[in-house]
mmCIF file of N, CA and C in Angstrom:
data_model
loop_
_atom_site.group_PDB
_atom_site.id
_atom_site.type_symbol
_atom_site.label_atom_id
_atom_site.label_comp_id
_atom_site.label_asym_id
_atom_site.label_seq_id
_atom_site.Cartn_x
_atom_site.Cartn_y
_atom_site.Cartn_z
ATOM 1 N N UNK A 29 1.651 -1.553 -36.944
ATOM 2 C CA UNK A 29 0.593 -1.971 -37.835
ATOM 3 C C UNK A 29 -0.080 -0.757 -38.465
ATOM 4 N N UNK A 30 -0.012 0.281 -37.775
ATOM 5 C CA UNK A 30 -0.926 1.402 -38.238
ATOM 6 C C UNK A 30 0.216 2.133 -39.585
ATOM 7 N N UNK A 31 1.556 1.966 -39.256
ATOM 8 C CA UNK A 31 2.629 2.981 -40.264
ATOM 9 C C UNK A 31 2.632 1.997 -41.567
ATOM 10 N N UNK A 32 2.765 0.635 -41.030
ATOM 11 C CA UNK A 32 2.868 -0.596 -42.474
ATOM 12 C C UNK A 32 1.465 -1.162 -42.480
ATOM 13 N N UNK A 33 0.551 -0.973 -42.619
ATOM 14 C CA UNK A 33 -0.787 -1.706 -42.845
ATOM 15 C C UNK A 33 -0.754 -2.871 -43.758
ATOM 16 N N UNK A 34 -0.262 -4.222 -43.129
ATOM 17 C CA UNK A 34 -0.394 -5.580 -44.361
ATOM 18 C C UNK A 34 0.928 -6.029 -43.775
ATOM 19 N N UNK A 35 1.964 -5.679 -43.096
ATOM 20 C CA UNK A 35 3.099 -5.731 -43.280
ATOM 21 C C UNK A 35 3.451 -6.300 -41.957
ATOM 22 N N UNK A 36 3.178 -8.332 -42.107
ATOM 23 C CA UNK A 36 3.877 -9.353 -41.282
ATOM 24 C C UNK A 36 2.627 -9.002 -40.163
ATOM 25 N N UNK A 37 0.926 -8.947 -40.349
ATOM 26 C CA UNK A 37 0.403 -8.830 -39.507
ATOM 27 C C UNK A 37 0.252 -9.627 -38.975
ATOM 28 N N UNK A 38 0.500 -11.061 -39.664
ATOM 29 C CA UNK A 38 0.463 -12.226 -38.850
ATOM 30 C C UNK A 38 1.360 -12.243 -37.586
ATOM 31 N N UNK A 39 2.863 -12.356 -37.575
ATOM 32 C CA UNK A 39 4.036 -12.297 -37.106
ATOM 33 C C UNK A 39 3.296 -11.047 -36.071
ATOM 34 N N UNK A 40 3.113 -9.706 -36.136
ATOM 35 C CA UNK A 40 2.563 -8.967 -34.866
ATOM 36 C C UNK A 40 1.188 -9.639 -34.111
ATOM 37 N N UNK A 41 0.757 -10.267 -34.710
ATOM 38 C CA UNK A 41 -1.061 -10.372 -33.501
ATOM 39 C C UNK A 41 -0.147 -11.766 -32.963
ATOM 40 N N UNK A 42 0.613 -12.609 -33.245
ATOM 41 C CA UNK A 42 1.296 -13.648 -32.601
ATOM 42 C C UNK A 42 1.725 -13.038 -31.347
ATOM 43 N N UNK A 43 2.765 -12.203 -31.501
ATOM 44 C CA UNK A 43 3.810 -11.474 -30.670
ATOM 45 C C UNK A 43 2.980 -11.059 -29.259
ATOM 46 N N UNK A 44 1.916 -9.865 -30.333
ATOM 47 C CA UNK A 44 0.746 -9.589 -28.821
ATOM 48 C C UNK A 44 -0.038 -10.509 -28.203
ATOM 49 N N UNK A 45 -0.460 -11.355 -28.877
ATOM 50 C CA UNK A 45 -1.329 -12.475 -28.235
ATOM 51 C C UNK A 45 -0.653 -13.154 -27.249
ATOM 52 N N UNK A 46 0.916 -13.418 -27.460
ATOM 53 C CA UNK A 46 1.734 -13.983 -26.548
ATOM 54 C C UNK A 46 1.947 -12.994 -25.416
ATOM 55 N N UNK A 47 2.406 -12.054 -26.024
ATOM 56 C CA UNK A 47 2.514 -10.567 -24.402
ATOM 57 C C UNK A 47 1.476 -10.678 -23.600
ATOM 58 N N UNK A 48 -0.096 -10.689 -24.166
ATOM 59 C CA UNK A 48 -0.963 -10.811 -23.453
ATOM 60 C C UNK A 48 -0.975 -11.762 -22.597
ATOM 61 N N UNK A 49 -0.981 -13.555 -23.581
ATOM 62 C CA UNK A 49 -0.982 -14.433 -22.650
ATOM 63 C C UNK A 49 0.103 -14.423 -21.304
ATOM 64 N N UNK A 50 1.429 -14.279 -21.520
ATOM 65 C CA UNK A 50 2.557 -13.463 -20.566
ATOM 66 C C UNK A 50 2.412 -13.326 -19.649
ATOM 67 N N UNK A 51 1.369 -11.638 -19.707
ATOM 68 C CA UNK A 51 1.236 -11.284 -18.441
ATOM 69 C C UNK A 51 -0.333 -11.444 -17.965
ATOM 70 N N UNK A 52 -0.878 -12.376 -18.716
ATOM 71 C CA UNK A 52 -2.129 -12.848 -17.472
ATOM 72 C C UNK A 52 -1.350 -13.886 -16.873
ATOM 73 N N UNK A 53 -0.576 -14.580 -17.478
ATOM 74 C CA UNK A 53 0.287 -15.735 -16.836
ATOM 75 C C UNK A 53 1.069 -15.512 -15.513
ATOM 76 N N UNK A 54 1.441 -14.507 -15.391
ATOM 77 C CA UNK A 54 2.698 -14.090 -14.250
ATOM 78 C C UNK A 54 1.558 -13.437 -13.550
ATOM 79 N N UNK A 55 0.412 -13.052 -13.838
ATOM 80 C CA UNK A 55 -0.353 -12.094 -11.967
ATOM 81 C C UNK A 55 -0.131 -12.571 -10.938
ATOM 82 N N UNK A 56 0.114 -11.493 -10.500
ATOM 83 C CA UNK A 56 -0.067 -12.534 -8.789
ATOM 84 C C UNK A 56 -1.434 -12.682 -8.511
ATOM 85 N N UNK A 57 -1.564 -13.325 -7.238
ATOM 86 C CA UNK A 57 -3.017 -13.890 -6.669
ATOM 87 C C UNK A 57 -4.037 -12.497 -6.455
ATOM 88 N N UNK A 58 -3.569 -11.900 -6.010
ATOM 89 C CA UNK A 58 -4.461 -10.635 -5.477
ATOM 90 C C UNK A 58 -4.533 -9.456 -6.507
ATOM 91 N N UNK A 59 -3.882 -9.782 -7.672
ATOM 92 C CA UNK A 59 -4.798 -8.991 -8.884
ATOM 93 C C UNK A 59 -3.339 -8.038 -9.329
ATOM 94 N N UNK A 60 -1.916 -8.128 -8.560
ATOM 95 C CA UNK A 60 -1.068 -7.142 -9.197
ATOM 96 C C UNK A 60 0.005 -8.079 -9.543
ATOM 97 N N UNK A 61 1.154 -7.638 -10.280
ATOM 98 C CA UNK A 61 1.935 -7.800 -10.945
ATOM 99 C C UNK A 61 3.543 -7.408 -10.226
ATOM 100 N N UNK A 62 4.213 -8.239 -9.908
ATOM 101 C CA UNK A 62 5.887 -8.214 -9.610
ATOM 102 C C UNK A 62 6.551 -7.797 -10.546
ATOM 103 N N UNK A 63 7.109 -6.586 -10.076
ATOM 104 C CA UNK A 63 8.024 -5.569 -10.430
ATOM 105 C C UNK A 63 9.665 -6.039 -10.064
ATOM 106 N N UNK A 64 10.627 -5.844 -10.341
ATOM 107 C CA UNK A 64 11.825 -6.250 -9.842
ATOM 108 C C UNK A 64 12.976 -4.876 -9.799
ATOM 109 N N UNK A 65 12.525 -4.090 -9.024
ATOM 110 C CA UNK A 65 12.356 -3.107 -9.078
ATOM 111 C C UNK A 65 12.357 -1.670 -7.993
ATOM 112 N N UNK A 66 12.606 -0.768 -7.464
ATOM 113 C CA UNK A 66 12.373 -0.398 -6.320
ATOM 114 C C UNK A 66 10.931 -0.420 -5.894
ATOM 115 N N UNK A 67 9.995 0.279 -6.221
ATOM 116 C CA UNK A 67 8.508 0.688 -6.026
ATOM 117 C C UNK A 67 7.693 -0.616 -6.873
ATOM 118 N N UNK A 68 7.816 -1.789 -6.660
ATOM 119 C CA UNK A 68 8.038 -2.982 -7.873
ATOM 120 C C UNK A 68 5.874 -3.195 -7.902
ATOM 121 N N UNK A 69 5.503 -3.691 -6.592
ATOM 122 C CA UNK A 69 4.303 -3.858 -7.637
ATOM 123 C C UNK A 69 2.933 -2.724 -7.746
ATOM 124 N N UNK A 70 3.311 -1.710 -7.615
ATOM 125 C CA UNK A 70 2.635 -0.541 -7.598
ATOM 126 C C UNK A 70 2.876 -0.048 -9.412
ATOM 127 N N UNK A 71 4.296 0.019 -9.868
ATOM 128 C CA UNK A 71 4.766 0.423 -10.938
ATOM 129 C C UNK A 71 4.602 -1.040 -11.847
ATOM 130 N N UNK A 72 4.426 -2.174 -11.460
ATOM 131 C CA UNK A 72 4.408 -3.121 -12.005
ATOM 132 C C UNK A 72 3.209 -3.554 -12.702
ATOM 133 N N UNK A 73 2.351 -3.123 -12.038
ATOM 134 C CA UNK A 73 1.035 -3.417 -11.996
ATOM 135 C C UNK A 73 0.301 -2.146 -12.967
ATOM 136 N N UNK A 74 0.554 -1.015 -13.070
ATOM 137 C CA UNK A 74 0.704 0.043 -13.634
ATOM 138 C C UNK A 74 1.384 -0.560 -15.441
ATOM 139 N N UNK A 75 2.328 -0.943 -15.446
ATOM 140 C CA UNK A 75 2.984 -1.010 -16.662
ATOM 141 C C UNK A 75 2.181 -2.338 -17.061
ATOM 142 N N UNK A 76 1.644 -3.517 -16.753
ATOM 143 C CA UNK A 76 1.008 -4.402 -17.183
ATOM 144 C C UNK A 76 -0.052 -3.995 -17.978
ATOM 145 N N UNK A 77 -0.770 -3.107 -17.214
ATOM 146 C CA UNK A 77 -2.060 -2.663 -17.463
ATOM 147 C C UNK A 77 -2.004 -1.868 -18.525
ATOM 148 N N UNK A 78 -1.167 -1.239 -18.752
ATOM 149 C CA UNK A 78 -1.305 -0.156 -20.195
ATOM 150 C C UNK A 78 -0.538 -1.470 -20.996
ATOM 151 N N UNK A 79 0.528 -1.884 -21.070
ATOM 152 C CA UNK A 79 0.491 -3.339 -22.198
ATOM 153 C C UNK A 79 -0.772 -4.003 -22.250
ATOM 154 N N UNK A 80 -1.847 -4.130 -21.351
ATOM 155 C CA UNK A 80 -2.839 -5.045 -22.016
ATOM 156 C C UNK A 80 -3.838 -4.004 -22.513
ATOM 157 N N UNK A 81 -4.452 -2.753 -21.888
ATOM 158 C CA UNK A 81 -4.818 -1.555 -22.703
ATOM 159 C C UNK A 81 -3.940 -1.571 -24.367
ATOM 160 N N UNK A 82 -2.791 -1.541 -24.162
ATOM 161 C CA UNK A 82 -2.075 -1.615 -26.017
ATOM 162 C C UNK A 82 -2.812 -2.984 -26.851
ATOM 163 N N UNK A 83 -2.741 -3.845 -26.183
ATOM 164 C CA UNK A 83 -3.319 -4.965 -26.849
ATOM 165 C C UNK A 83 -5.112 -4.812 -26.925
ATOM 166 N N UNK A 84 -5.303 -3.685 -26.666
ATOM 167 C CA UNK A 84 -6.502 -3.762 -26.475
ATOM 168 C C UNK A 84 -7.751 -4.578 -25.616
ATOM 169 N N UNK A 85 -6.999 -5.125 -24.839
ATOM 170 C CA UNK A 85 -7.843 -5.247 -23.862
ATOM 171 C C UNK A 85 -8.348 -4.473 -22.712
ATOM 172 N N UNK A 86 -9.497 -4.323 -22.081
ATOM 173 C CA UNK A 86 -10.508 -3.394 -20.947
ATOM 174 C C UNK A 86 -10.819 -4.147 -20.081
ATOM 175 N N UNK A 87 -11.513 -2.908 -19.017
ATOM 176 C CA UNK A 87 -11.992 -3.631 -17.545
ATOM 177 C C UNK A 87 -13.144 -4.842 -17.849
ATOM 178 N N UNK A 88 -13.998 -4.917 -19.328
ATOM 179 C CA UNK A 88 -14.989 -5.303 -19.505
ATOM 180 C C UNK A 88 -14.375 -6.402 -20.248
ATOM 181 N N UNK A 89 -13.553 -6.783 -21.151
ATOM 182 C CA UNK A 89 -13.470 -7.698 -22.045
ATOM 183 C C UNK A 89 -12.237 -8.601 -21.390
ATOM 184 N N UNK A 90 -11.537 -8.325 -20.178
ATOM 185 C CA UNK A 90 -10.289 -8.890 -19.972
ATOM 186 C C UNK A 90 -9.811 -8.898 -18.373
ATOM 187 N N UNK A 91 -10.619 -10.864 -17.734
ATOM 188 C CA UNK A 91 -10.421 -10.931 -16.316
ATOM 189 C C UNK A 91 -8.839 -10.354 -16.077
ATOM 190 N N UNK A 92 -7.782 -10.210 -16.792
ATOM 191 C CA UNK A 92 -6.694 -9.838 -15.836
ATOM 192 C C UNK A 92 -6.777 -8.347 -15.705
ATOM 193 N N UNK A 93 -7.132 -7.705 -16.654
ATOM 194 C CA UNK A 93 -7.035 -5.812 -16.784
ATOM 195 C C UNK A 93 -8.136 -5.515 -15.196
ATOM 196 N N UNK A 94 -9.555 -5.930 -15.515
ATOM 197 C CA UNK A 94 -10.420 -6.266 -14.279
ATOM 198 C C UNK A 94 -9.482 -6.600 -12.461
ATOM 199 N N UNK A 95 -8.809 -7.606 -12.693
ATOM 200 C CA UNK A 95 -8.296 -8.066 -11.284
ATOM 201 C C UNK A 95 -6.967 -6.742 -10.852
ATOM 202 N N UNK A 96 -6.159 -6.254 -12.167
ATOM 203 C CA UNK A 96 -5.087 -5.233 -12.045
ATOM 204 C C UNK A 96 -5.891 -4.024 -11.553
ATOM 205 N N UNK A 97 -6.806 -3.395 -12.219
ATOM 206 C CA UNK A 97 -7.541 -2.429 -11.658
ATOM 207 C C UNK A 97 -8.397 -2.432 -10.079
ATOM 208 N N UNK A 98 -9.045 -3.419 -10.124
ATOM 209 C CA UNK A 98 -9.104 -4.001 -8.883
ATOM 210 C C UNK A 98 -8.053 -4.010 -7.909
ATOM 211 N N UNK A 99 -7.144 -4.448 -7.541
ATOM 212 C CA UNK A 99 -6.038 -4.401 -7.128
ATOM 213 C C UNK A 99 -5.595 -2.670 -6.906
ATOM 214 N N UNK A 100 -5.304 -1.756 -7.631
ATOM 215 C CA UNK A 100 -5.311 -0.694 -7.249
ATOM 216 C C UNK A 100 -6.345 0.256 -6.490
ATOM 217 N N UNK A 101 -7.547 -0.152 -7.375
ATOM 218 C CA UNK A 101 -8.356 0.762 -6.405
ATOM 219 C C UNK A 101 -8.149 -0.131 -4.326
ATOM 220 N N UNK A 102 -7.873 -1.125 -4.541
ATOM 221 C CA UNK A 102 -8.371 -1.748 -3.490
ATOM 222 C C UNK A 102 -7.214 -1.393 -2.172
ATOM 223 N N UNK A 103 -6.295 -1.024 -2.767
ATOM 224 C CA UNK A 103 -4.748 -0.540 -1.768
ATOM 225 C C UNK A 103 -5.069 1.028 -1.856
ATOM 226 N N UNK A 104 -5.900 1.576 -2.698
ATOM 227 C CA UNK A 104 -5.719 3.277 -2.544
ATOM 228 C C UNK A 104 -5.323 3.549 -1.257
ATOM 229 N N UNK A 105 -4.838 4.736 -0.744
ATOM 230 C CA UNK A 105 -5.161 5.349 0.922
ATOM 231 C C UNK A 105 -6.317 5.975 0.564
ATOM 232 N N UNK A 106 -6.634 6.233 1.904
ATOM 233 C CA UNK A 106 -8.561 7.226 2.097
ATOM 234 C C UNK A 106 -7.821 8.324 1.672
ATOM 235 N N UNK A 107 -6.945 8.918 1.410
ATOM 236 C CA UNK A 107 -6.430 10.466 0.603
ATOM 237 C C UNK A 107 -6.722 10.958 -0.762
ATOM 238 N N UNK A 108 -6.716 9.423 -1.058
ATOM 239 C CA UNK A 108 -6.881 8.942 -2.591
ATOM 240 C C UNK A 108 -5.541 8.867 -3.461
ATOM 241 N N UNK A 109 -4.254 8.501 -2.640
ATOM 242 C CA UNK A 109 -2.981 8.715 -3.138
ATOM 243 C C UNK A 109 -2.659 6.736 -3.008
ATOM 244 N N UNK A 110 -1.545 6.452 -3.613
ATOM 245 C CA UNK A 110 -0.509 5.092 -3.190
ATOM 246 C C UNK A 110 0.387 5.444 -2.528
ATOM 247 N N UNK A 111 1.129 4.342 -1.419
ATOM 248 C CA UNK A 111 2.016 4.488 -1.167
ATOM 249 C C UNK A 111 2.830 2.903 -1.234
ATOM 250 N N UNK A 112 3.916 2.710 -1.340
ATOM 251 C CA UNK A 112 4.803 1.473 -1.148
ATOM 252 C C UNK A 112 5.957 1.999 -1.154
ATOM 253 N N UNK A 113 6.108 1.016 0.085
ATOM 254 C CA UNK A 113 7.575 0.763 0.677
ATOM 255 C C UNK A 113 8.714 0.259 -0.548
ATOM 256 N N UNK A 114 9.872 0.700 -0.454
ATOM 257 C CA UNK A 114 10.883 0.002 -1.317
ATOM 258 C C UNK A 114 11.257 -1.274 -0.729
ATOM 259 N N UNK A 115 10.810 -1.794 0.470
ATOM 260 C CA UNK A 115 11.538 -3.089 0.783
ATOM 261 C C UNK A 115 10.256 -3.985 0.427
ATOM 262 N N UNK A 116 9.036 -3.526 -0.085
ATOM 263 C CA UNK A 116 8.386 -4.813 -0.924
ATOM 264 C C UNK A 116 9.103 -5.455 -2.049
ATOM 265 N N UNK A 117 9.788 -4.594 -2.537
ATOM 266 C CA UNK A 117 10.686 -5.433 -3.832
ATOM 267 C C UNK A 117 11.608 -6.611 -3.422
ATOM 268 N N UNK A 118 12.333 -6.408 -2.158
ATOM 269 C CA UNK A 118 13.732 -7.497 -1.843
ATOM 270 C C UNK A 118 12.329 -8.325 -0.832
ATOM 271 N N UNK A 119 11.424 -7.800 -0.341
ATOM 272 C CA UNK A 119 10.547 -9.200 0.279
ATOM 273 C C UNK A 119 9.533 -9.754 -0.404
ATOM 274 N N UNK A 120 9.295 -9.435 -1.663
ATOM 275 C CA UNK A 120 8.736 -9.879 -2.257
ATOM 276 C C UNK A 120 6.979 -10.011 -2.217
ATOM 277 N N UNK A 121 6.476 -8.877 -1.445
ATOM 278 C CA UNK A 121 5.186 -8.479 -0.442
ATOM 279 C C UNK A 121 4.918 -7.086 -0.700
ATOM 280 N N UNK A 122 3.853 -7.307 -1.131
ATOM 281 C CA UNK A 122 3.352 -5.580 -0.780
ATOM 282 C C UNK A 122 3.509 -5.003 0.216
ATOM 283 N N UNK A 123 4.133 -3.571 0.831
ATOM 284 C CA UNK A 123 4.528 -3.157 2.294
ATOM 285 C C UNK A 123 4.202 -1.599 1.541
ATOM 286 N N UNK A 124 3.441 -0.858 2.488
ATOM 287 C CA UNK A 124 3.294 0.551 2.556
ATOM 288 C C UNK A 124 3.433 1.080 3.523
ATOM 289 N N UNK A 125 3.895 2.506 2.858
ATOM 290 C CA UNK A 125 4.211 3.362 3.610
ATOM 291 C C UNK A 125 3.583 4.594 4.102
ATOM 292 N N UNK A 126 3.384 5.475 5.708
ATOM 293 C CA UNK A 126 2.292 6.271 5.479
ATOM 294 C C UNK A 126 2.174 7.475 4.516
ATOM 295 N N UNK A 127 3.625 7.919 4.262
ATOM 296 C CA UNK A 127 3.837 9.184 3.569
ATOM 297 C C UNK A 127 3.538 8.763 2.057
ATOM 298 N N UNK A 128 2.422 9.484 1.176
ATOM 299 C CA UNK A 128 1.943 9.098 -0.281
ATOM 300 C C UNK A 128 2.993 9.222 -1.071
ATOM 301 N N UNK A 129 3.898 8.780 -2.045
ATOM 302 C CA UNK A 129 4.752 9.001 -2.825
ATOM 303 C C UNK A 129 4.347 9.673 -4.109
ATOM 304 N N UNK A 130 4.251 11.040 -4.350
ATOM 305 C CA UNK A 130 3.680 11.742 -5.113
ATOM 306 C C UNK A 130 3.663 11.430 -6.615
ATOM 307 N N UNK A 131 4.644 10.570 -6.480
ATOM 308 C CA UNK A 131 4.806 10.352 -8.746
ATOM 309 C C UNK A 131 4.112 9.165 -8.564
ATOM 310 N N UNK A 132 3.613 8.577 -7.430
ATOM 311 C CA UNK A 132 3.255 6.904 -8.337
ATOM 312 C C UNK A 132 1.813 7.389 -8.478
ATOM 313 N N UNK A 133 1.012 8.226 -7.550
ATOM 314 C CA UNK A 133 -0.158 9.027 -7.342
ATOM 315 C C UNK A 133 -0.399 9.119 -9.111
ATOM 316 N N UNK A 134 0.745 10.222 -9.683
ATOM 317 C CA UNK A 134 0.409 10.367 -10.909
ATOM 318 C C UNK A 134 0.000 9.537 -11.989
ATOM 319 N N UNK A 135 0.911 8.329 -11.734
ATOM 320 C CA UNK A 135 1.128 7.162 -12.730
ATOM 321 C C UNK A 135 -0.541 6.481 -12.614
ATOM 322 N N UNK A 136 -0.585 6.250 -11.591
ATOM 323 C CA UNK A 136 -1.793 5.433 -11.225
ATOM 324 C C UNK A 136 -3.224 6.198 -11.704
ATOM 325 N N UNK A 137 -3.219 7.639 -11.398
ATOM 326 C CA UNK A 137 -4.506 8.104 -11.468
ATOM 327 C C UNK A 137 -4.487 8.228 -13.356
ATOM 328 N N UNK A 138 -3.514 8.561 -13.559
ATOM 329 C CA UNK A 138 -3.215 8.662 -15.328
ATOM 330 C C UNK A 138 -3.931 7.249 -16.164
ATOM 331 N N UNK A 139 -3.812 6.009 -15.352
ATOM 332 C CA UNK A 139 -4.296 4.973 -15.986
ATOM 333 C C UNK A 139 -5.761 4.774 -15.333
ATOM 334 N N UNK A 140 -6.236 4.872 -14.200
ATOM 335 C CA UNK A 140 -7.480 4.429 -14.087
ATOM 336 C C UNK A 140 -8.279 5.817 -14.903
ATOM 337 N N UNK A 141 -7.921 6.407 -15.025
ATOM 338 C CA UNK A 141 -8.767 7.788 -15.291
ATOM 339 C C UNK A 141 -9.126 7.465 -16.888
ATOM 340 N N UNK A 142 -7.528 6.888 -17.925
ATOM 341 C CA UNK A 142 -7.903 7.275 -19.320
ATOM 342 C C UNK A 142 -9.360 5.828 -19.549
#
């Protein structure tokens, strides 16, 4: 929208409005998002959240961005790192692990921070 300004804006705010509706549709109960995936709802929950940040939605204007953020701060470790198990993905359960997995650390602090 920003490179074509006018061009099928209808056809794009449809598209996002639907992405949005999407993934408030699929949350899980406790505020994150299923990944299918190794590291599935740590990274899942992570990638939701910057799609509804793109759509412009915030912690203030949008109960699912609110419950996703929620949801992370609420699993942090006291280190201030994440950790998850790879066998939450095939059980379908959040499962952590004690050792922090240093890249999801990144991913995560990169989005609550901007």
């Amino acid at each position: 929208m920003k490179m074509y300004p006018g061009h099928r804006n209808k056809e794009i705010e449809t598209s996002i409005a639907r992405a949005v509706e999407y993934l408030e549709t699929i949350q899980m109960p406790d505020g994150s998002w299923y990944g299918n995936w190794g590291v599935c709802f740590i990274y899942s929950t992570w990638f939701a959240l910057v799609g509804l940040a793109a759509a412009g939605k915030t912690y203030y204007n949008n109960q699912a961005m609110r419950r996703g953020v929620d949801f992370l701060l609420r699993i942090q470790s006291p280190d201030g790192g994440w950790g998850e198990s790879y066998l939450a993905c095939p059980n379908k359960v959040i499962e952590f692990i004690s050792a922090i997995e240093l890249c999801l650390d990144k991913w995560e602090n990169t989005f609550i921070m901007d």
